[in-house]
Coordinates of C-alpha atoms in Angstrom, one line a residue:
Chain D
M1 CA -16.2 -123.9 -27.8
E2 CA -17.6 -121.9 -25.0
I3 CA -15.1 -119.7 -23.1
K4 CA -15.6 -120.2 -19.4
Q5 CA -15.3 -117.0 -17.4
K6 CA -13.0 -117.6 -14.6
D7 CA -12.6 -114.1 -13.2
P8 CA -14.9 -113.9 -10.1
R9 CA -15.7 -110.2 -10.9
F10 CA -17.4 -111.1 -14.1
I11 CA -19.5 -114.0 -12.7
F12 CA -23.3 -113.1 -13.0
L13 CA -22.4 -109.8 -14.7
R14 CA -25.6 -109.7 -16.7
G15 CA -27.8 -110.2 -13.6
K16 CA -25.8 -107.5 -11.8
I17 CA -26.3 -105.1 -14.7
V18 CA -30.1 -105.8 -14.8
I19 CA -30.4 -105.2 -11.0
F20 CA -28.4 -102.0 -11.3
I21 CA -30.6 -100.7 -14.1
I22 CA -33.8 -101.6 -12.1
V23 CA -32.6 -99.9 -9.0
A24 CA -31.5 -96.8 -10.9
L25 CA -34.8 -96.6 -12.7
A26 CA -36.8 -97.1 -9.5
G27 CA -34.6 -94.4 -7.8
A28 CA -35.2 -92.0 -10.7
L29 CA -38.9 -92.6 -10.7
A30 CA -39.1 -92.1 -6.9
F31 CA -37.1 -88.9 -7.3
L32 CA -39.5 -87.7 -10.1
Y33 CA -42.5 -88.7 -8.0
F34 CA -41.3 -86.8 -4.8
A35 CA -40.2 -83.8 -6.8
G36 CA -43.5 -83.7 -8.6
K37 CA -45.4 -84.1 -5.3
Q38 CA -43.3 -81.3 -3.8
R39 CA -44.2 -79.0 -6.7
G40 CA -47.8 -79.9 -6.3
L41 CA -48.1 -81.7 -9.7
F42 CA -50.3 -84.4 -8.2
T43 CA -52.4 -82.1 -6.1
K44 CA -55.9 -81.4 -7.4
T45 CA -56.3 -77.7 -8.0
E46 CA -59.1 -75.4 -9.0
N47 CA -58.8 -72.1 -10.8
F48 CA -60.1 -68.6 -9.7
Y49 CA -59.6 -65.4 -11.7
C50 CA -58.7 -61.8 -11.0
V51 CA -59.1 -59.1 -13.6
V52 CA -56.8 -56.1 -13.1
S53 CA -55.9 -53.0 -15.2
K54 CA -52.2 -53.4 -14.5
A55 CA -50.4 -56.6 -13.5
T56 CA -47.1 -55.0 -12.5
G57 CA -45.5 -57.1 -9.7
V58 CA -47.5 -60.2 -10.4
Y59 CA -45.7 -63.1 -12.1
T60 CA -46.5 -66.7 -13.1
G61 CA -45.6 -69.0 -10.2
M62 CA -46.1 -66.4 -7.6
S63 CA -47.3 -67.9 -4.3
I64 CA -50.9 -67.5 -3.0
R65 CA -51.2 -67.5 0.7
L66 CA -53.9 -67.6 3.3
S67 CA -53.0 -66.6 6.9
G68 CA -49.3 -67.2 6.0
F69 CA -49.8 -70.7 4.5
K70 CA -49.2 -71.3 0.8
I71 CA -52.4 -72.5 -0.8
G72 CA -51.6 -72.1 -4.5
R73 CA -49.8 -70.2 -7.1
V74 CA -50.4 -67.9 -10.1
Q75 CA -50.8 -70.2 -13.0
N76 CA -51.2 -67.8 -15.9
M77 CA -51.6 -64.2 -16.9
E78 CA -53.2 -63.1 -20.2
L79 CA -53.9 -59.7 -21.8
M80 CA -57.5 -59.5 -22.7
D81 CA -59.0 -57.7 -25.7
N82 CA -60.2 -54.7 -23.6
G83 CA -56.6 -54.1 -22.3
F84 CA -57.2 -55.7 -18.9
V85 CA -55.1 -58.5 -17.5
R86 CA -56.7 -61.8 -16.4
I87 CA -54.7 -63.6 -13.7
T88 CA -55.4 -67.2 -13.1
L89 CA -55.0 -68.3 -9.5
S90 CA -54.5 -72.1 -9.2
V91 CA -55.6 -73.1 -5.7
E92 CA -55.3 -76.5 -4.0
D93 CA -58.7 -78.2 -4.0
K94 CA -58.8 -78.6 -0.2
H95 CA -58.4 -74.8 0.2
T96 CA -61.3 -73.7 -2.1
K97 CA -63.5 -73.7 1.0
W98 CA -62.0 -70.4 2.0
F99 CA -63.3 -68.8 -1.2
R100 CA -66.6 -67.3 -0.2
E101 CA -68.5 -64.2 -1.3
G102 CA -66.5 -61.2 -0.3
T103 CA -63.2 -62.9 -0.7
V104 CA -60.4 -60.6 -1.9
A105 CA -56.9 -61.1 -3.1
I106 CA -54.2 -58.6 -2.0
L107 CA -50.8 -58.3 -3.7
T108 CA -48.5 -57.8 -0.7
K109 CA -44.9 -58.2 0.4
E110 CA -43.0 -59.8 3.2
G111 CA -41.7 -56.6 4.8
F112 CA -40.8 -53.8 2.5
I113 CA -38.2 -55.4 0.4
G114 CA -39.2 -59.0 0.8
E115 CA -40.8 -61.4 -1.7
S116 CA -44.2 -60.5 -3.2
Y117 CA -47.1 -62.8 -2.8
I118 CA -50.9 -62.8 -3.0
E119 CA -52.7 -62.9 0.3
I120 CA -56.3 -64.2 0.3
L121 CA -58.7 -62.6 2.8
P122 CA -61.7 -65.0 3.1
G123 CA -65.2 -63.5 2.9
Q124 CA -68.2 -64.4 5.0
G125 CA -70.8 -65.2 2.4
A126 CA -71.7 -68.4 0.4
L127 CA -69.0 -70.5 -1.2
I128 CA -67.7 -69.4 -4.6
K129 CA -67.6 -72.0 -7.3
P130 CA -64.3 -72.5 -9.2
N131 CA -63.6 -70.5 -12.3
Q132 CA -65.2 -67.4 -10.9
T133 CA -63.6 -64.0 -10.5
I134 CA -62.6 -62.4 -7.2
K135 CA -61.6 -58.9 -6.4
F136 CA -58.0 -57.9 -6.5
F137 CA -56.2 -55.1 -4.5
R138 CA -52.7 -53.9 -4.3
Q139 CA -51.2 -53.1 -0.8
S140 CA -49.2 -49.9 -0.7
G141 CA -45.5 -50.5 -0.9
I142 CA -42.8 -48.2 0.3
E143 CA -42.8 -46.3 -3.0
E144 CA -46.6 -45.6 -2.8
I145 CA -46.4 -44.6 0.8
A146 CA -43.5 -42.3 0.1
A147 CA -45.3 -40.8 -2.9
E148 CA -48.4 -40.3 -0.8
L149 CA -46.4 -38.7 2.0
K150 CA -44.6 -36.5 -0.5
G151 CA -48.0 -35.2 -1.8
E152 CA -49.2 -34.5 1.7
I153 CA -46.0 -32.9 2.8
S154 CA -45.8 -30.7 -0.3
E155 CA -49.5 -29.7 0.3
I156 CA -48.6 -28.6 3.9
L157 CA -45.5 -26.8 2.8
K158 CA -47.6 -25.1 0.2
G159 CA -50.1 -24.1 2.9
I160 CA -47.4 -22.8 5.2
K161 CA -45.8 -20.9 2.3
E162 CA -49.2 -19.3 1.5
T163 CA -49.7 -18.4 5.1
I164 CA -46.2 -16.8 5.3
N165 CA -46.9 -14.9 2.1
Y166 CA -50.2 -13.8 3.4
V167 CA -48.6 -12.6 6.6
N168 CA -45.8 -10.8 4.7
E169 CA -47.9 -9.1 2.0
P170 CA -47.3 -5.4 2.5
Q171 CA -50.9 -4.5 1.6
G172 CA -52.3 -7.6 3.2
D173 CA -54.9 -7.7 6.1
I174 CA -52.3 -8.7 8.7
K175 CA -49.9 -5.9 7.9
K176 CA -52.8 -3.5 7.8
S177 CA -54.1 -4.8 11.1
I178 CA -50.6 -4.4 12.7
H179 CA -50.5 -0.9 11.2
N180 CA -53.9 -0.1 12.6
I181 CA -53.0 -1.5 16.0
E182 CA -49.9 0.8 16.0
K183 CA -52.2 3.7 15.1
I184 CA -54.6 2.8 17.9
S185 CA -51.7 2.6 20.4
R186 CA -50.4 5.9 19.3
N187 CA -53.9 7.5 19.6
L188 CA -54.3 5.9 23.0
I189 CA -51.0 7.4 24.2
E190 CA -52.1 10.8 22.8
T191 CA -55.4 10.5 24.5
T192 CA -53.8 9.6 27.8
N193 CA -51.5 12.6 27.4
K194 CA -54.5 14.8 26.7
L195 CA -56.2 13.4 29.8
N196 CA -53.1 14.0 31.9
L197 CA -52.9 17.6 30.6
L198 CA -56.6 18.1 31.4
L199 CA -56.1 16.8 34.8
E200 CA -53.1 19.1 35.2
D201 CA -55.2 22.0 34.0
M202 CA -57.9 21.1 36.5
K203 CA -55.3 21.0 39.2
D204 CA -53.9 24.4 38.3
K205 CA -57.3 25.9 37.8
T206 CA -59.0 24.6 40.9
P207 CA -58.2 27.7 43.1
S208 CA -59.3 30.1 40.4
I209 CA -62.4 27.9 39.9
L210 CA -63.2 28.3 43.5
A211 CA -62.7 32.0 43.3
K212 CA -64.6 32.5 40.1
S213 CA -67.6 30.2 40.1
E214 CA -68.9 31.4 36.8
N215 CA -65.7 30.7 35.0
T216 CA -65.4 27.4 36.8
I217 CA -68.8 26.3 35.5
E218 CA -67.8 27.3 32.0
E219 CA -64.5 25.5 32.2
L220 CA -66.1 22.5 33.6
T221 CA -68.6 22.4 30.8
E222 CA -65.8 22.7 28.3
L223 CA -64.0 19.9 30.1
I224 CA -67.0 17.6 30.1
K225 CA -67.4 18.3 26.4
S226 CA -63.8 17.5 25.6
L227 CA -64.1 14.4 27.8
Q228 CA -67.2 13.3 25.9
N229 CA -65.3 13.8 22.6
V230 CA -62.4 11.7 23.9
A231 CA -64.8 9.0 25.0
K232 CA -66.4 8.9 21.6
Q233 CA -63.0 8.7 19.9
L234 CA -62.1 5.9 22.2
N235 CA -65.3 4.1 21.4
A236 CA -64.7 4.4 17.7
L237 CA -61.1 3.2 18.1
T238 CA -62.2 0.2 20.2
T239 CA -64.9 -0.8 17.7
N240 CA -62.4 -0.5 14.8
F241 CA -59.8 -2.6 16.7
N242 CA -62.4 -5.3 17.5
E243 CA -63.6 -5.6 13.9
I244 CA -60.1 -5.9 12.5
T245 CA -58.8 -8.4 15.0
K246 CA -62.0 -10.5 14.9
K247 CA -61.7 -11.0 11.1
D248 CA -58.0 -11.7 11.0
L249 CA -57.9 -13.8 14.1
T250 CA -60.6 -16.2 12.8
L251 CA -58.6 -16.6 9.5
I252 CA -55.4 -17.3 11.3
I253 CA -57.0 -19.8 13.7
E254 CA -58.7 -21.6 10.8
Q255 CA -55.5 -21.9 8.9
T256 CA -53.5 -23.1 11.9
K257 CA -56.3 -25.7 12.6
R258 CA -56.0 -27.0 9.0
S259 CA -52.2 -27.2 9.2
M260 CA -52.5 -29.1 12.5
E261 CA -54.9 -31.6 11.0
D262 CA -52.6 -32.2 8.1
L263 CA -49.7 -32.7 10.5
D264 CA -51.8 -35.2 12.5
E265 CA -52.5 -37.2 9.3
I266 CA -48.8 -37.3 8.5
L267 CA -47.9 -38.4 12.0
K268 CA -50.5 -41.2 11.7
S269 CA -49.0 -42.3 8.4
I270 CA -45.5 -42.3 9.8
K271 CA -46.6 -44.2 12.9
G272 CA -48.0 -47.0 10.6
L273 CA -44.6 -47.4 8.9
W274 CA -42.3 -50.3 9.6
P275 CA -40.1 -50.2 11.7
I276 CA -41.5 -47.2 13.5
R277 CA -44.7 -49.0 14.3
E278 CA -42.7 -51.8 16.0
G279 CA -41.4 -49.2 18.5
I280 CA -44.8 -47.8 19.3
K281 CA -46.4 -49.5 22.3
K282 CA -49.5 -51.3 21.4
H283 CA -52.7 -50.6 23.2
E284 CA -53.3 -53.5 25.5
I285 CA -56.7 -55.0 25.4
K286 CA -58.0 -56.4 28.6
P287 CA -60.7 -58.9 29.5
L288 CA -63.8 -57.9 31.5
E289 CA -63.0 -57.2 35.1
A290 CA -64.0 -59.8 37.6
D291 CA -63.7 -59.1 41.3
S292 CA -63.4 -61.5 44.3
Y293 CA -67.0 -61.1 45.5
E294 CA -69.2 -61.1 42.4
K295 CA -71.4 -63.9 43.7
Chain S
M1 CA -6.0 -52.9 7.3
R2 CA -8.1 -50.7 5.1
N3 CA -9.3 -53.7 3.1
R4 CA -10.3 -55.5 6.3
K5 CA -12.5 -52.6 7.3
K6 CA -14.1 -52.6 3.9
L7 CA -14.6 -56.3 4.2
L8 CA -16.2 -55.9 7.6
F9 CA -18.4 -53.2 6.3
L10 CA -19.5 -55.3 3.4
F11 CA -20.1 -58.3 5.7
L12 CA -22.3 -56.2 8.0
L13 CA -24.2 -54.9 5.0
F14 CA -24.7 -58.4 3.8
L15 CA -25.9 -59.5 7.2
L16 CA -28.3 -56.6 7.4
L17 CA -29.7 -57.5 4.0
I18 CA -30.2 -61.1 5.1
L19 CA -31.9 -59.9 8.3
Q20 CA -34.1 -57.6 6.3
G21 CA -34.9 -60.5 3.9
C22 CA -35.8 -62.8 6.7
Y23 CA -38.2 -60.3 8.2
R24 CA -41.7 -61.6 8.0
A25 CA -44.5 -59.1 8.0
P26 CA -47.0 -59.8 10.8
M27 CA -49.8 -62.0 9.7
E28 CA -52.4 -59.7 11.2
E29 CA -54.1 -57.2 9.0
P30 CA -54.1 -53.8 10.8
Y31 CA -57.7 -53.0 9.8
R32 CA -58.9 -56.4 11.2
V33 CA -57.0 -55.8 14.5
K34 CA -58.7 -52.4 14.8
E35 CA -62.1 -53.9 14.1
I36 CA -61.5 -56.5 16.8
E37 CA -60.4 -53.9 19.3
S38 CA -63.4 -51.8 18.6
L39 CA -65.8 -54.8 18.9
I40 CA -64.2 -55.7 22.3
K41 CA -64.5 -52.1 23.5
R42 CA -68.2 -52.0 22.5
A43 CA -68.8 -55.4 24.2
K44 CA -67.2 -54.2 27.4
V45 CA -69.3 -51.1 27.5
A46 CA -72.5 -53.1 26.8
S47 CA -71.6 -55.5 29.6
E48 CA -70.9 -52.7 32.0
K49 CA -74.3 -51.3 31.2
G50 CA -75.8 -54.7 32.0
N51 CA -76.7 -55.4 28.4
F52 CA -75.3 -58.9 28.4
K53 CA -77.1 -60.0 25.2
M54 CA -75.5 -57.3 23.1
A55 CA -72.1 -57.9 24.8
L56 CA -72.3 -61.7 24.0
S57 CA -73.1 -61.1 20.3
L58 CA -70.3 -58.5 20.0
Y59 CA -67.8 -60.8 21.7
E60 CA -68.8 -63.7 19.5
E61 CA -68.3 -61.6 16.4
A62 CA -64.9 -60.5 17.7
L63 CA -64.0 -64.1 18.4
K64 CA -64.7 -65.2 14.8
K65 CA -62.5 -62.4 13.5
S66 CA -59.6 -63.0 15.9
R67 CA -59.6 -66.7 15.0
I68 CA -59.3 -65.9 11.3
I69 CA -56.3 -63.7 11.8
Q70 CA -54.9 -66.0 14.5
D71 CA -54.6 -63.2 17.0
D72 CA -54.2 -65.5 20.1
N73 CA -53.9 -62.7 22.6
S74 CA -57.3 -61.2 21.6
T75 CA -58.8 -64.6 21.4
V76 CA -57.8 -65.4 25.0
V77 CA -59.2 -62.0 26.1
I78 CA -62.5 -62.6 24.4
L79 CA -62.8 -66.2 25.7
L80 CA -62.1 -65.0 29.2
S81 CA -64.6 -62.2 28.9
L82 CA -67.3 -64.6 27.6
S83 CA -66.6 -66.9 30.5
R84 CA -67.1 -64.0 32.9
I85 CA -70.4 -62.9 31.3
Y86 CA -71.7 -66.5 31.5
T87 CA -70.7 -66.6 35.2
S88 CA -72.7 -63.4 35.8
L89 CA -75.6 -65.1 34.0
D90 CA -75.3 -68.2 36.3
K91 CA -74.5 -70.3 33.3
I92 CA -71.4 -71.8 34.8
D93 CA -71.2 -74.7 32.3
Y94 CA -70.8 -72.3 29.4
A95 CA -68.3 -70.3 31.5
K96 CA -66.2 -73.3 32.1
K97 CA -66.2 -74.3 28.4
F98 CA -64.9 -70.9 27.3
L99 CA -62.4 -70.8 30.2
S100 CA -61.0 -74.2 29.2
S101 CA -60.6 -73.0 25.6
A102 CA -58.7 -69.9 26.8
E103 CA -56.5 -72.1 29.0
E104 CA -55.7 -74.5 26.1
L105 CA -54.8 -71.6 23.9
S106 CA -52.7 -70.0 26.6
K107 CA -50.5 -73.1 26.7
K108 CA -49.7 -72.9 23.0
T109 CA -48.9 -69.2 22.9
Y110 CA -47.0 -66.5 24.7
L111 CA -49.3 -64.3 26.7
P112 CA -48.6 -61.2 29.0
E113 CA -48.2 -62.2 32.6
G114 CA -51.3 -60.3 33.7
L115 CA -53.5 -62.2 31.2
S116 CA -52.2 -65.6 32.3
E117 CA -52.9 -64.7 35.9
E118 CA -56.4 -63.6 35.0
I119 CA -57.0 -67.1 33.6
I120 CA -55.8 -68.8 36.8
F121 CA -57.9 -66.4 38.9
E122 CA -61.0 -67.1 36.9
K123 CA -60.4 -70.8 37.2
A124 CA -60.2 -70.4 41.0
R125 CA -63.3 -68.2 41.1
I126 CA -65.4 -70.7 39.1
G127 CA -64.1 -73.4 41.3
F128 CA -65.3 -71.5 44.4
L129 CA -68.7 -71.1 42.8
L130 CA -68.9 -74.8 42.1
N131 CA -67.7 -75.8 45.6
E132 CA -64.6 -77.3 44.0
N133 CA -61.2 -77.3 45.7
S134 CA -59.4 -74.7 43.6
E135 CA -57.8 -72.9 46.5
A136 CA -54.3 -74.1 45.6
L137 CA -54.4 -72.0 42.4
L138 CA -54.5 -68.8 44.5
H139 CA -51.4 -69.6 46.4
K140 CA -49.2 -68.4 43.5
L141 CA -51.4 -65.4 42.7
I142 CA -51.1 -63.9 46.2
Y143 CA -47.5 -63.3 45.3
S144 CA -48.3 -61.8 41.9
E145 CA -46.3 -58.7 40.7
S146 CA -49.6 -56.9 40.3
P147 CA -50.9 -55.5 43.6
Y148 CA -54.5 -55.6 42.3
M149 CA -54.2 -59.3 41.5
R150 CA -52.6 -59.9 44.9
I151 CA -55.5 -58.2 46.7
K152 CA -58.3 -59.9 44.9
S153 CA -56.6 -63.3 45.3
L154 CA -56.2 -62.7 49.0
N155 CA -59.9 -61.8 49.2
L156 CA -61.0 -64.9 47.3
L157 CA -58.6 -67.1 49.3
A158 CA -60.2 -65.6 52.5
R159 CA -63.6 -66.7 51.2
F160 CA -62.3 -70.2 50.7
K161 CA -61.0 -70.2 54.3
M162 CA -64.3 -68.8 55.6
R163 CA -66.2 -71.6 53.9
E164 CA -63.8 -74.1 55.5
G165 CA -64.5 -72.5 58.9
A166 CA -60.9 -71.3 59.2
N167 CA -62.0 -67.8 60.3
E168 CA -58.7 -66.8 61.9
E169 CA -56.7 -67.5 58.8
A170 CA -59.4 -65.7 56.7
E171 CA -59.2 -62.6 59.0
E172 CA -55.4 -62.6 58.7
L173 CA -55.6 -62.7 54.9
L174 CA -58.3 -60.0 54.8
N175 CA -56.3 -57.7 57.1
K176 CA -53.3 -58.2 54.8
A177 CA -55.5 -57.3 51.7
L178 CA -56.8 -54.2 53.5
S179 CA -53.4 -52.9 54.5
M180 CA -52.1 -53.5 50.9
N181 CA -55.0 -51.8 49.3
N182 CA -54.0 -48.1 49.4
E183 CA -56.4 -46.7 46.8
I184 CA -55.5 -49.5 44.4
S185 CA -59.0 -50.9 44.0
K186 CA -62.0 -49.5 45.7
I187 CA -64.2 -52.4 44.7
E188 CA -61.7 -54.8 46.4
Q189 CA -61.5 -52.6 49.4
A190 CA -65.3 -52.8 49.8
N191 CA -65.1 -56.6 49.2
T192 CA -62.5 -56.9 52.0
L193 CA -64.6 -54.8 54.4
R194 CA -67.8 -56.7 53.6
L195 CA -66.0 -60.0 54.3
L196 CA -64.5 -58.7 57.5
G197 CA -68.0 -57.6 58.5
E198 CA -69.4 -61.0 57.7
L199 CA -66.6 -62.6 59.8
N200 CA -67.3 -60.5 62.8
T201 CA -71.1 -60.8 62.8
K202 CA -71.0 -63.5 65.4
K203 CA -68.0 -62.5 67.5
N204 CA -68.0 -58.7 67.6
K205 CA -71.2 -57.1 66.3
N206 CA -70.2 -53.5 66.7
K207 CA -67.0 -54.1 64.8
A208 CA -68.9 -55.9 62.1
L209 CA -71.3 -52.9 61.8
I210 CA -68.4 -50.5 61.3
Y211 CA -66.9 -52.7 58.6
L212 CA -70.2 -53.1 56.8
L213 CA -71.2 -49.5 56.9
R214 CA -67.8 -48.6 55.5
A215 CA -68.3 -51.1 52.7
L216 CA -71.7 -49.7 52.0
S217 CA -70.4 -46.2 51.8
I218 CA -67.7 -47.2 49.3
D219 CA -70.2 -49.2 47.1
K220 CA -72.5 -46.2 47.1
E221 CA -69.6 -44.0 46.0
L222 CA -68.9 -46.4 43.2
A223 CA -72.6 -46.7 42.4
L224 CA -72.6 -50.5 42.1
P225 CA -76.3 -51.6 42.7
E226 CA -75.5 -55.3 43.2
K227 CA -72.8 -54.7 45.8
I228 CA -75.1 -52.1 47.6
A229 CA -77.9 -54.7 47.8
L230 CA -75.4 -57.3 49.1
D231 CA -74.2 -54.9 51.8
M232 CA -77.7 -54.0 52.8
E233 CA -78.7 -57.7 53.1
I234 CA -75.8 -58.5 55.4
L235 CA -76.4 -55.3 57.4
A236 CA -80.1 -56.3 57.8
R237 CA -79.1 -59.7 59.1
L238 CA -76.7 -58.1 61.5
Y239 CA -79.4 -55.7 62.8
R240 CA -81.8 -58.6 63.1
D241 CA -79.2 -60.4 65.3
M242 CA -78.8 -57.2 67.3
E243 CA -82.6 -57.3 67.8
D244 CA -83.1 -53.9 66.0
K245 CA -86.0 -55.2 63.9
E246 CA -86.9 -51.8 62.4
K247 CA -83.5 -51.2 60.9
A248 CA -83.3 -54.8 59.8
K249 CA -86.7 -54.5 58.0
D250 CA -85.7 -51.2 56.5
Y251 CA -82.4 -52.6 55.0
F252 CA -84.1 -55.8 53.8
L253 CA -86.8 -53.8 52.0
R254 CA -84.1 -51.5 50.4
A255 CA -82.1 -54.6 49.3
F256 CA -85.4 -56.1 47.9
E257 CA -86.1 -53.0 45.9
I258 CA -82.6 -53.1 44.3
W259 CA -82.9 -56.8 43.4
K260 CA -86.3 -56.1 41.9
C261 CA -84.9 -53.4 39.7
L262 CA -82.1 -55.8 38.7
E263 CA -84.7 -58.6 38.0
R264 CA -82.9 -61.1 40.3
E265 CA -85.9 -63.2 41.3
E266 CA -83.8 -65.7 43.4
N267 CA -82.6 -62.9 45.6
Q268 CA -86.0 -61.4 45.9
I269 CA -87.4 -64.7 47.1
R270 CA -84.6 -65.1 49.6
I271 CA -85.3 -61.7 51.2
M272 CA -89.1 -62.3 51.2
R273 CA -88.4 -65.4 53.3
E274 CA -86.2 -63.5 55.7
L275 CA -88.9 -60.8 56.0
E276 CA -91.5 -63.4 56.8
I277 CA -89.4 -64.8 59.7
L278 CA -88.7 -61.3 60.9

């Protein structure tokens, strides 16, 4: 005897269950389809390769971008027999047109602490067929820039230290030059004093010179002789002074010039750093001038 | 209280980290930007020397690169410059094509005020050359923040008025431009004087002569052969009207020589005809 279901909730229960299962399955399939599509599972891709000595910073799944748009991802990385690493770049089929001769891949970051990605810079030559190798570069991160700057700064500091040591060396050229200059100044003062004395003598002796012409001539001769000697001495001193200063000054100027060049390089590097470069006003490029009466 | 300060500090630190994380490096590659700038500079120099062929090829190369890195500002500058070169070469159709590309791009991107105004001015200028009614475009530019733009817009507007026969309005605009131009742009000062000279050729010949001689002396100072030839042509016509045939002939011949050096056949033929009548 068949039991008749009287409760309205259980009428067509089997049908309801079947419809529920079908809807659930369709939902699950749709979800899987859209998730797969989102992840690019149904997108046709082509592979390109990069061979690098070190794959630090690169990971499977890393995004590959062109002008900021994602065009693929790193599919695989394998260590080759020669110790190099082969990175497989899986690129969407429609974007393979950007891969031309001269194309390079650059490992870069969004900002200094942002996510790493591989930027593709398209080349100008003929199209590259899939499964070929392209060049790979690594953009300097903050660590590399800091290390570079450190090297440059320490070089400059070393240079400055050397210059200071060179200046301070007791038996060095500069100390000697200063000593010589002091000597020259002292000699010059002595010479001036001598000249003054001579002039004083002349003044005192003028009346007697007039009185005694013979003596006067003799004294004048002596005076001329001594003046000649003084002039010779002065000449020698001046030549000596010139030689010393010429040599040292050239050295000092050269070293200063080198230090200034190094400083200029450092400033340029610092100017290129974010966020400093954001604060530097960019040079504005302007179109060709056109006036109101050209034609 | 102390905990609240710590919490606030941590929150600010967190906010800073988020901001830092959200920062996107500019899409431009610095070396490419430098390359484009250098190409634009070289093109500008070539164009100033009259080597338009070289200037065009350099600008086109720069255009390709600026489009790759999506540097809209540089792209507009290049398109505008290309339009101006084609205008100089009398290829107005090409000039219009490049100008409309620049205009389209300017709608999609943020550009400095000066550059947007240059696009409008160029549109008005090409309109003038094609006898189109583009006068309305200049009404905004004559109130521009840049005095240089104001002056050249006033001059161009005066040319529109002169063509319409509204000489009084044109003179008013030109006098305004002249009083505004205090060592701002010598080229525009000479343009204003030349236009004032042209305006007065019928009504006050002596006044016209003074204006034109002043324009000629400025153009000589600036060493602009095209402008010098233009001044001389207008002066020759004025002397002809004043019945001083010798001076008229002299100026026509000098202008003819300049056009010959600049290889402007059209202008040479025009002067030859004037000389035949003389």
